[in-house]
Amino acid sequence: MNGFVEAMGQVAGAVSVVTVRDERDDVGTTVSTLTSISLDPPLVMVSMANRGYLNELLLRRDRWAVSVLSVEQKTIASSFAAAGRPGARLLLAGTPHHRGPLSEALVVEGGVTALEAETTQVVPAGDHTLYIARVLGVDYVDSSASPLVRLRGRYRSVG
């Protein structure tokens, strides 16, 4: 598919961090594919690359959190996107965060919103896996914060 990556790079996506609690550590990654699927019941979807420990973990653990980052959180987005990154607790050292009461996953504070979710359906999709999840709770909403988006291969602010 000549030009597919470039074409999809023209589509802006909100930058989020998905986290899940493992027995040994907390694991997380940066995604730009959080999508609302349904209002009744409230469902969201994230897409994960098939390679990597987080995808394996999400196949075993149903509950997770997603923190939609603000423009001030580019460093967090980059840290969670880096190859060979350490566990989520180390990545969030010095950054306001807490453990979600419903998912037990780490929730990044200071973003535009954060949700806790429970996977209801797993859909293989090429080199990715789609996780459709019921929203267990909305941790916070800050409508005054500007969201961080990924567009044309870079993190950008909106407006």
CSV table of N, CA and C in Angstrom, one decimal:
chain,number,residue,atom,x,y,z
A,1,MET,N,0.8,-1.2,0.0
A,1,MET,CA,0.0,0.0,0.0
A,1,MET,C,0.9,1.2,0.0
A,2,ASN,N,1.3,1.7,-1.1
A,2,ASN,CA,2.1,2.8,-1.3
A,2,ASN,C,1.4,4.1,-0.7
A,3,GLY,N,2.0,4.7,0.2
A,3,GLY,CA,1.5,6.0,0.7
A,3,GLY,C,0.5,5.8,1.9
A,4,PHE,N,0.2,4.6,2.3
A,4,PHE,CA,-0.8,4.4,3.4
A,4,PHE,C,-0.3,5.0,4.7
A,5,VAL,N,0.9,4.9,5.1
A,5,VAL,CA,1.4,5.4,6.4
A,5,VAL,C,1.3,7.0,6.3
A,6,GLU,N,1.7,7.5,5.2
A,6,GLU,CA,1.7,9.0,5.0
A,6,GLU,C,0.2,9.5,5.0
A,7,ALA,N,-0.7,8.7,4.4
A,7,ALA,CA,-2.1,9.1,4.4
A,7,ALA,C,-2.7,9.1,5.8
A,8,MET,N,-2.4,8.1,6.5
A,8,MET,CA,-2.9,8.0,7.9
A,8,MET,C,-2.3,9.0,8.8
A,9,GLY,N,-1.1,9.4,8.5
A,9,GLY,CA,-0.4,10.5,9.3
A,9,GLY,C,-1.1,11.8,9.2
A,10,GLN,N,-2.0,12.0,8.2
A,10,GLN,CA,-2.8,13.2,8.1
A,10,GLN,C,-4.0,13.2,9.0
A,11,VAL,N,-4.3,12.1,9.7
A,11,VAL,CA,-5.4,12.0,10.6
A,11,VAL,C,-5.0,12.2,12.0
A,12,ALA,N,-5.4,13.3,12.7
A,12,ALA,CA,-5.0,13.6,14.0
A,12,ALA,C,-5.7,12.6,15.0
A,13,GLY,N,-4.9,12.2,16.0
A,13,GLY,CA,-5.5,11.3,17.1
A,13,GLY,C,-5.0,11.8,18.4
A,14,ALA,N,-5.9,11.8,19.4
A,14,ALA,CA,-5.6,12.2,20.8
A,14,ALA,C,-4.6,11.2,21.3
A,15,VAL,N,-3.6,11.8,22.0
A,15,VAL,CA,-2.5,11.0,22.6
A,15,VAL,C,-2.9,10.5,24.0
A,16,SER,N,-2.8,9.2,24.2
A,16,SER,CA,-3.2,8.7,25.5
A,16,SER,C,-2.2,7.7,26.0
A,17,VAL,N,-2.2,7.4,27.3
A,17,VAL,CA,-1.4,6.4,27.8
A,17,VAL,C,-2.3,5.3,28.4
A,18,VAL,N,-2.2,4.1,27.9
A,18,VAL,CA,-2.9,2.9,28.4
A,18,VAL,C,-2.0,2.2,29.5
A,19,THR,N,-2.6,1.9,30.6
A,19,THR,CA,-1.8,1.3,31.7
A,19,THR,C,-2.6,0.1,32.2
A,20,VAL,N,-1.9,-0.9,32.7
A,20,VAL,CA,-2.5,-2.1,33.3
A,20,VAL,C,-1.6,-2.6,34.4
A,21,ARG,N,-2.2,-3.1,35.4
A,21,ARG,CA,-1.4,-3.6,36.5
A,21,ARG,C,-1.1,-5.1,36.3
A,22,ASP,N,0.2,-5.4,36.4
A,22,ASP,CA,0.7,-6.7,36.3
A,22,ASP,C,1.0,-7.2,37.7
A,23,GLU,N,1.1,-8.5,37.9
A,23,GLU,CA,1.5,-9.0,39.3
A,23,GLU,C,2.9,-8.5,39.7
A,24,ARG,N,3.8,-8.3,38.7
A,24,ARG,CA,5.1,-7.9,39.0
A,24,ARG,C,5.3,-6.4,38.9
A,25,ASP,N,4.6,-5.7,38.0
A,25,ASP,CA,4.9,-4.3,37.8
A,25,ASP,C,3.7,-3.7,37.1
A,26,ASP,N,3.7,-2.4,36.9
A,26,ASP,CA,2.7,-1.7,36.1
A,26,ASP,C,3.3,-1.5,34.8
A,27,VAL,N,2.5,-1.7,33.7
A,27,VAL,CA,2.9,-1.6,32.4
A,27,VAL,C,2.1,-0.6,31.6
A,28,GLY,N,2.7,0.1,30.7
A,28,GLY,CA,1.9,1.1,29.9
A,28,GLY,C,2.5,1.4,28.6
A,29,THR,N,1.7,2.0,27.7
A,29,THR,CA,2.3,2.5,26.4
A,29,THR,C,1.4,3.7,25.9
A,30,THR,N,2.0,4.4,25.0
A,30,THR,CA,1.3,5.5,24.4
A,30,THR,C,0.6,5.0,23.2
A,31,VAL,N,-0.7,5.5,23.0
A,31,VAL,CA,-1.5,5.2,21.9
A,31,VAL,C,-2.2,6.4,21.4
A,32,SER,N,-2.6,6.4,20.1
A,32,SER,CA,-3.4,7.5,19.6
A,32,SER,C,-4.6,7.0,18.9
A,33,THR,N,-5.1,5.9,19.4
A,33,THR,CA,-6.3,5.3,18.8
A,33,THR,C,-7.5,5.1,19.8
A,34,LEU,N,-7.6,5.8,20.8
A,34,LEU,CA,-8.7,5.7,21.7
A,34,LEU,C,-9.9,6.3,21.0
A,35,THR,N,-11.0,5.5,20.9
A,35,THR,CA,-12.2,5.8,20.2
A,35,THR,C,-13.4,5.5,21.0
A,36,SER,N,-14.4,6.4,21.0
A,36,SER,CA,-15.7,6.1,21.6
A,36,SER,C,-16.5,5.2,20.6
A,37,ILE,N,-17.0,4.1,21.1
A,37,ILE,CA,-17.7,3.2,20.3
A,37,ILE,C,-19.3,3.2,20.5
A,38,SER,N,-19.7,3.4,21.8
A,38,SER,CA,-21.1,3.4,22.1
A,38,SER,C,-21.3,4.2,23.3
A,39,LEU,N,-22.5,4.8,23.4
A,39,LEU,CA,-22.9,5.6,24.6
A,39,LEU,C,-23.7,4.7,25.5
A,40,ASP,N,-24.5,3.7,25.0
A,40,ASP,CA,-25.3,2.9,25.8
A,40,ASP,C,-25.2,1.5,25.4
A,41,PRO,N,-24.4,0.7,26.0
A,41,PRO,CA,-23.5,1.0,27.2
A,41,PRO,C,-22.3,1.8,26.7
A,42,PRO,N,-21.7,2.5,27.7
A,42,PRO,CA,-20.5,3.3,27.3
A,42,PRO,C,-19.3,2.3,27.0
A,43,LEU,N,-18.9,2.4,25.7
A,43,LEU,CA,-17.8,1.5,25.2
A,43,LEU,C,-16.7,2.3,24.5
A,44,VAL,N,-15.5,2.0,24.7
A,44,VAL,CA,-14.3,2.6,24.0
A,44,VAL,C,-13.5,1.5,23.3
A,45,MET,N,-12.6,1.9,22.4
A,45,MET,CA,-11.8,0.9,21.7
A,45,MET,C,-10.4,1.5,21.7
A,46,VAL,N,-9.4,0.7,21.9
A,46,VAL,CA,-8.0,1.0,21.7
A,46,VAL,C,-7.4,-0.1,20.8
A,47,SER,N,-6.4,0.3,20.1
A,47,SER,CA,-5.7,-0.6,19.2
A,47,SER,C,-4.2,-0.7,19.7
A,48,MET,N,-3.8,-2.0,19.8
A,48,MET,CA,-2.4,-2.3,20.3
A,48,MET,C,-1.7,-3.1,19.2
A,49,ALA,N,-0.4,-2.8,19.0
A,49,ALA,CA,0.5,-3.6,18.2
A,49,ALA,C,0.5,-5.0,18.8
A,50,ASN,N,0.5,-6.0,17.9
A,50,ASN,CA,0.6,-7.4,18.4
A,50,ASN,C,1.8,-7.7,19.2
A,51,ARG,N,2.9,-7.1,18.8
A,51,ARG,CA,4.2,-7.4,19.5
A,51,ARG,C,4.2,-6.6,20.8
A,52,GLY,N,4.9,-7.2,21.7
A,52,GLY,CA,5.1,-6.4,23.0
A,52,GLY,C,4.3,-7.0,24.2
A,53,TYR,N,4.9,-6.8,25.3
A,53,TYR,CA,4.3,-7.4,26.5
A,53,TYR,C,3.0,-6.8,26.9
A,54,LEU,N,2.7,-5.5,26.7
A,54,LEU,CA,1.4,-4.9,27.0
A,54,LEU,C,0.3,-5.6,26.3
A,55,ASN,N,0.5,-5.9,25.1
A,55,ASN,CA,-0.6,-6.7,24.3
A,55,ASN,C,-0.8,-8.0,24.9
A,56,GLU,N,0.3,-8.7,25.3
A,56,GLU,CA,0.1,-10.0,25.9
A,56,GLU,C,-0.6,-9.9,27.3
A,57,LEU,N,-0.3,-8.9,28.0
A,57,LEU,CA,-0.9,-8.7,29.3
A,57,LEU,C,-2.4,-8.3,29.2
A,58,LEU,N,-2.7,-7.5,28.2
A,58,LEU,CA,-4.1,-7.2,28.0
A,58,LEU,C,-5.0,-8.4,27.6
A,59,LEU,N,-4.3,-9.4,27.0
A,59,LEU,CA,-5.0,-10.6,26.7
A,59,LEU,C,-5.3,-11.4,28.0
A,60,ARG,N,-4.6,-11.2,29.1
A,60,ARG,CA,-4.8,-11.9,30.3
A,60,ARG,C,-5.5,-11.1,31.4
A,61,ARG,N,-5.4,-9.8,31.3
A,61,ARG,CA,-6.0,-8.9,32.3
A,61,ARG,C,-7.1,-8.1,31.7
A,62,ASP,N,-8.3,-8.1,32.2
A,62,ASP,CA,-9.4,-7.4,31.5
A,62,ASP,C,-9.5,-5.9,31.9
A,63,ARG,N,-9.0,-5.6,33.0
A,63,ARG,CA,-9.2,-4.2,33.5
A,63,ARG,C,-7.9,-3.3,33.3
A,64,TRP,N,-8.1,-2.1,32.8
A,64,TRP,CA,-7.0,-1.2,32.5
A,64,TRP,C,-7.5,0.2,32.6
A,65,ALA,N,-6.6,1.2,32.5
A,65,ALA,CA,-6.9,2.6,32.5
A,65,ALA,C,-6.3,3.2,31.3
A,66,VAL,N,-7.0,4.3,30.9
A,66,VAL,CA,-6.4,5.2,29.8
A,66,VAL,C,-6.5,6.6,30.2
A,67,SER,N,-5.4,7.3,30.1
A,67,SER,CA,-5.3,8.7,30.5
A,67,SER,C,-5.0,9.5,29.2
A,68,VAL,N,-5.9,10.4,28.9
A,68,VAL,CA,-5.8,11.2,27.7
A,68,VAL,C,-5.0,12.4,28.1
A,69,LEU,N,-3.8,12.6,27.4
A,69,LEU,CA,-2.8,13.5,27.9
A,69,LEU,C,-3.1,14.9,27.4
A,70,SER,N,-2.6,15.9,28.1
A,70,SER,CA,-2.7,17.3,27.8
A,70,SER,C,-1.5,17.7,27.0
A,71,VAL,N,-1.5,18.9,26.4
A,71,VAL,CA,-0.4,19.4,25.6
A,71,VAL,C,0.9,19.5,26.5
A,72,GLU,N,0.7,19.7,27.8
A,72,GLU,CA,1.9,19.9,28.7
A,72,GLU,C,2.5,18.6,29.0
A,73,GLN,N,2.0,17.4,28.5
A,73,GLN,CA,2.5,16.1,28.9
A,73,GLN,C,3.2,15.4,27.7
A,74,LYS,N,3.8,16.1,26.8
A,74,LYS,CA,4.6,15.5,25.7
A,74,LYS,C,5.7,14.6,26.2
A,75,THR,N,6.3,15.0,27.3
A,75,THR,CA,7.4,14.1,27.8
A,75,THR,C,6.9,12.8,28.3
A,76,ILE,N,5.7,12.8,28.9
A,76,ILE,CA,5.1,11.5,29.3
A,76,ILE,C,4.8,10.6,28.1
A,77,ALA,N,4.2,11.3,27.1
A,77,ALA,CA,3.9,10.5,25.8
A,77,ALA,C,5.1,9.9,25.2
A,78,SER,N,6.2,10.7,25.2
A,78,SER,CA,7.5,10.2,24.6
A,78,SER,C,8.0,9.1,25.4
A,79,SER,N,8.0,9.2,26.7
A,79,SER,CA,8.5,8.2,27.6
A,79,SER,C,7.8,6.9,27.5
A,80,PHE,N,6.5,6.9,27.4
A,80,PHE,CA,5.7,5.7,27.3
A,80,PHE,C,5.8,5.1,25.8
A,81,ALA,N,6.3,5.9,24.9
A,81,ALA,CA,6.4,5.4,23.5
A,81,ALA,C,7.8,4.8,23.2
A,82,ALA,N,8.8,5.0,24.1
A,82,ALA,CA,10.2,4.6,23.9
A,82,ALA,C,10.3,3.1,23.9
A,83,ALA,N,11.1,2.6,23.0
A,83,ALA,CA,11.5,1.2,23.0
A,83,ALA,C,12.3,0.9,24.3
A,84,GLY,N,12.1,-0.3,24.8
A,84,GLY,CA,12.9,-0.7,26.0
A,84,GLY,C,12.6,0.1,27.3
A,85,ARG,N,11.4,0.7,27.3
A,85,ARG,CA,11.1,1.5,28.5
A,85,ARG,C,11.0,0.7,29.8
A,86,PRO,N,11.2,1.3,30.9
A,86,PRO,CA,11.0,0.6,32.2
A,86,PRO,C,9.5,0.6,32.5
A,87,GLY,N,9.2,0.1,33.7
A,87,GLY,CA,7.8,0.0,34.1
A,87,GLY,C,7.2,1.3,34.3
A,88,ALA,N,5.8,1.3,34.3
A,88,ALA,CA,5.1,2.6,34.4
A,88,ALA,C,5.3,3.3,35.7
A,89,ARG,N,5.5,2.7,36.8
A,89,ARG,CA,5.8,3.4,38.0
A,89,ARG,C,7.1,4.2,37.9
A,90,LEU,N,8.1,3.7,37.3
A,90,LEU,CA,9.4,4.4,37.1
A,90,LEU,C,9.1,5.6,36.2
A,91,LEU,N,8.4,5.4,35.1
A,91,LEU,CA,8.1,6.4,34.1
A,91,LEU,C,7.3,7.6,34.7
A,92,LEU,N,6.5,7.3,35.7
A,92,LEU,CA,5.7,8.3,36.3
A,92,LEU,C,6.3,8.9,37.6
A,93,ALA,N,7.5,8.5,38.0
A,93,ALA,CA,8.1,9.0,39.2
A,93,ALA,C,8.2,10.5,39.0
A,94,GLY,N,7.7,11.3,40.0
A,94,GLY,CA,7.8,12.7,40.0
A,94,GLY,C,6.6,13.3,39.2
A,95,THR,N,5.7,12.5,38.6
A,95,THR,CA,4.6,13.0,37.9
A,95,THR,C,3.3,12.6,38.7
A,96,PRO,N,2.4,13.6,38.9
A,96,PRO,CA,1.2,13.3,39.7
A,96,PRO,C,0.4,12.1,39.0
A,97,HIS,N,0.1,11.1,39.8
A,97,HIS,CA,-0.6,10.0,39.3
A,97,HIS,C,-1.2,9.2,40.6
A,98,HIS,N,-2.1,8.3,40.3
A,98,HIS,CA,-2.7,7.5,41.4
A,98,HIS,C,-3.2,6.2,40.8
A,99,ARG,N,-3.5,5.3,41.6
A,99,ARG,CA,-4.0,4.0,41.2
A,99,ARG,C,-5.5,4.1,41.1
A,100,GLY,N,-6.1,3.7,39.9
A,100,GLY,CA,-7.5,3.7,39.8
A,100,GLY,C,-8.2,2.7,40.7
A,101,PRO,N,-9.2,3.0,41.3
A,101,PRO,CA,-9.9,2.1,42.3
A,101,PRO,C,-10.6,1.0,41.6
A,102,LEU,N,-11.0,1.1,40.3
A,102,LEU,CA,-11.7,0.0,39.7
A,102,LEU,C,-10.9,-0.9,38.8
A,103,SER,N,-9.8,-0.4,38.3
A,103,SER,CA,-8.9,-1.2,37.5
A,103,SER,C,-7.6,-1.6,38.1
A,104,GLU,N,-7.2,-0.9,39.2
A,104,GLU,CA,-5.9,-1.0,39.9
A,104,GLU,C,-4.8,-0.5,39.0
A,105,ALA,N,-5.1,0.0,37.8
A,105,ALA,CA,-4.0,0.5,36.9
A,105,ALA,C,-3.7,2.0,37.3
A,106,LEU,N,-2.5,2.4,36.9
A,106,LEU,CA,-2.0,3.8,37.2
A,106,LEU,C,-2.8,4.7,36.3
A,107,VAL,N,-3.2,5.8,36.9
A,107,VAL,CA,-3.9,6.9,36.2
A,107,VAL,C,-3.0,8.1,36.2
A,108,VAL,N,-2.7,8.7,35.1
A,108,VAL,CA,-1.9,9.9,35.0
A,108,VAL,C,-2.8,11.1,35.2
A,109,GLU,N,-2.4,11.9,36.2
A,109,GLU,CA,-3.2,13.2,36.5
A,109,GLU,C,-2.7,14.3,35.6
A,110,GLY,N,-3.5,15.3,35.5
A,110,GLY,CA,-3.1,16.5,34.7
A,110,GLY,C,-3.4,16.5,33.2
A,111,GLY,N,-4.1,15.4,32.8
A,111,GLY,CA,-4.5,15.3,31.4
A,111,GLY,C,-5.9,15.9,31.2
A,112,VAL,N,-6.5,15.6,30.0
A,112,VAL,CA,-7.8,16.1,29.7
A,112,VAL,C,-8.9,15.2,30.3
A,113,THR,N,-8.6,13.9,30.4
A,113,THR,CA,-9.6,13.0,31.0
A,113,THR,C,-8.9,11.6,31.3
A,114,ALA,N,-9.5,10.8,32.1
A,114,ALA,CA,-9.0,9.5,32.3
A,114,ALA,C,-10.2,8.6,32.6
A,115,LEU,N,-10.1,7.4,32.0
A,115,LEU,CA,-11.1,6.4,32.1
A,115,LEU,C,-10.6,5.1,32.7
A,116,GLU,N,-11.4,4.3,33.4
A,116,GLU,CA,-11.1,2.9,33.7
A,116,GLU,C,-12.0,2.0,32.9
A,117,ALA,N,-11.5,0.9,32.4
A,117,ALA,CA,-12.3,0.1,31.5
A,117,ALA,C,-12.0,-1.4,31.7
A,118,GLU,N,-13.0,-2.1,31.2
A,118,GLU,CA,-12.9,-3.6,31.3
A,118,GLU,C,-13.2,-4.2,29.9
A,119,THR,N,-12.2,-4.9,29.3
A,119,THR,CA,-12.3,-5.4,28.0
A,119,THR,C,-13.5,-6.4,27.9
A,120,THR,N,-14.3,-6.2,26.9
A,120,THR,CA,-15.5,-7.1,26.6
A,120,THR,C,-15.3,-7.9,25.3
A,121,GLN,N,-14.4,-7.4,24.4
A,121,GLN,CA,-14.2,-8.0,23.2
A,121,GLN,C,-12.8,-7.8,22.7
A,122,VAL,N,-12.2,-8.8,22.1
A,122,VAL,CA,-10.8,-8.7,21.6
A,122,VAL,C,-10.9,-9.1,20.1
A,123,VAL,N,-10.5,-8.2,19.2
A,123,VAL,CA,-10.6,-8.4,17.8
A,123,VAL,C,-9.2,-8.4,17.1
A,124,PRO,N,-8.7,-9.5,16.6
A,124,PRO,CA,-7.5,-9.5,15.8
A,124,PRO,C,-7.7,-8.6,14.6
A,125,ALA,N,-6.7,-7.8,14.3
A,125,ALA,CA,-6.8,-6.9,13.1
A,125,ALA,C,-5.5,-6.7,12.5
A,126,GLY,N,-5.0,-7.6,11.6
A,126,GLY,CA,-3.7,-7.4,11.0
A,126,GLY,C,-2.6,-7.5,12.0
A,127,ASP,N,-1.7,-6.5,12.0
A,127,ASP,CA,-0.6,-6.5,13.0
A,127,ASP,C,-1.0,-5.9,14.3
A,128,HIS,N,-2.3,-5.6,14.5
A,128,HIS,CA,-2.8,-5.0,15.8
A,128,HIS,C,-3.9,-5.9,16.3
A,129,THR,N,-4.2,-5.6,17.6
A,129,THR,CA,-5.4,-6.2,18.2
A,129,THR,C,-6.2,-5.0,18.8
A,130,LEU,N,-7.5,-5.1,18.5
A,130,LEU,CA,-8.5,-4.1,19.0
A,130,LEU,C,-9.1,-4.6,20.3
A,131,TYR,N,-9.1,-3.7,21.3
A,131,TYR,CA,-9.7,-4.0,22.6
A,131,TYR,C,-10.9,-3.1,22.7
A,132,ILE,N,-12.1,-3.7,22.7
A,132,ILE,CA,-13.3,-3.0,23.0
A,132,ILE,C,-13.6,-3.2,24.4
A,133,ALA,N,-13.9,-2.1,25.1
A,133,ALA,CA,-14.1,-2.2,26.6
A,133,ALA,C,-15.2,-1.4,27.1
A,134,ARG,N,-15.9,-1.9,28.1
A,134,ARG,CA,-16.9,-1.2,28.8
A,134,ARG,C,-16.3,-0.2,29.8
A,135,VAL,N,-16.7,1.1,29.8
A,135,VAL,CA,-16.2,2.1,30.7
A,135,VAL,C,-16.7,1.8,32.1
A,136,LEU,N,-15.8,1.5,33.0
A,136,LEU,CA,-16.2,1.3,34.4
A,136,LEU,C,-16.4,2.6,35.1
A,137,GLY,N,-15.6,3.6,34.8
A,137,GLY,CA,-15.7,4.9,35.5
A,137,GLY,C,-14.9,5.9,34.8
A,138,VAL,N,-15.3,7.2,34.9
A,138,VAL,CA,-14.5,8.3,34.4
A,138,VAL,C,-13.8,8.9,35.7
A,139,ASP,N,-12.5,8.8,35.6
A,139,ASP,CA,-11.7,9.2,36.8
A,139,ASP,C,-11.7,10.8,37.0
A,140,TYR,N,-11.6,11.5,35.9
A,140,TYR,CA,-11.7,12.9,35.9
A,140,TYR,C,-11.9,13.5,34.5
A,141,VAL,N,-12.3,14.7,34.4
A,141,VAL,CA,-12.4,15.5,33.2
A,141,VAL,C,-12.0,16.9,33.4
A,142,ASP,N,-11.0,17.4,32.6
A,142,ASP,CA,-10.6,18.8,32.8
A,142,ASP,C,-10.8,19.4,31.4
A,143,SER,N,-11.9,20.1,31.3
A,143,SER,CA,-12.3,20.7,30.0
A,143,SER,C,-11.5,21.9,29.7
A,144,SER,N,-10.7,22.4,30.7
A,144,SER,CA,-9.9,23.6,30.5
A,144,SER,C,-8.5,23.2,29.9
A,145,ALA,N,-8.1,21.9,30.0
A,145,ALA,CA,-6.8,21.5,29.5
A,145,ALA,C,-6.9,21.3,28.0
A,146,SER,N,-5.8,21.6,27.3
A,146,SER,CA,-5.7,21.4,25.8
A,146,SER,C,-5.2,20.0,25.6
A,147,PRO,N,-5.9,19.2,24.7
A,147,PRO,CA,-5.4,17.9,24.5
A,147,PRO,C,-4.1,17.8,23.6
A,148,LEU,N,-3.3,16.8,23.8
A,148,LEU,CA,-2.2,16.6,23.0
A,148,LEU,C,-2.6,15.6,21.9
A,149,VAL,N,-2.3,16.0,20.6
A,149,VAL,CA,-2.6,15.1,19.5
A,149,VAL,C,-1.4,14.7,18.7
A,150,ARG,N,-1.5,13.7,18.0
A,150,ARG,CA,-0.4,13.2,17.1
A,150,ARG,C,-0.9,13.4,15.7
A,151,LEU,N,-0.1,14.2,14.9
A,151,LEU,CA,-0.5,14.5,13.5
A,151,LEU,C,0.8,14.7,12.7
A,152,ARG,N,0.8,14.0,11.6
A,152,ARG,CA,2.0,14.0,10.7
A,152,ARG,C,3.3,13.7,11.4
A,153,GLY,N,3.2,12.6,12.3
A,153,GLY,CA,4.4,12.1,13.0
A,153,GLY,C,4.9,12.9,14.1
A,154,ARG,N,4.1,13.9,14.6
A,154,ARG,CA,4.6,14.8,15.7
A,154,ARG,C,3.5,15.0,16.7
A,155,TYR,N,3.9,15.3,17.9
A,155,TYR,CA,2.9,15.7,18.9
A,155,TYR,C,2.6,17.2,18.7
A,156,ARG,N,1.3,17.5,18.8
A,156,ARG,CA,0.9,18.9,18.5
A,156,ARG,C,-0.2,19.3,19.5
A,157,SER,N,-0.4,20.6,19.6
A,157,SER,CA,-1.5,21.1,20.4
A,157,SER,C,-2.7,21.3,19.5
A,158,VAL,N,-3.9,21.4,20.1
A,158,VAL,CA,-5.1,21.7,19.3
A,158,VAL,C,-5.4,23.2,19.5
A,159,GLY,N,-5.6,23.9,18.5
A,159,GLY,CA,-6.0,25.3,18.6
A,159,GLY,C,-4.9,26.2,19.0
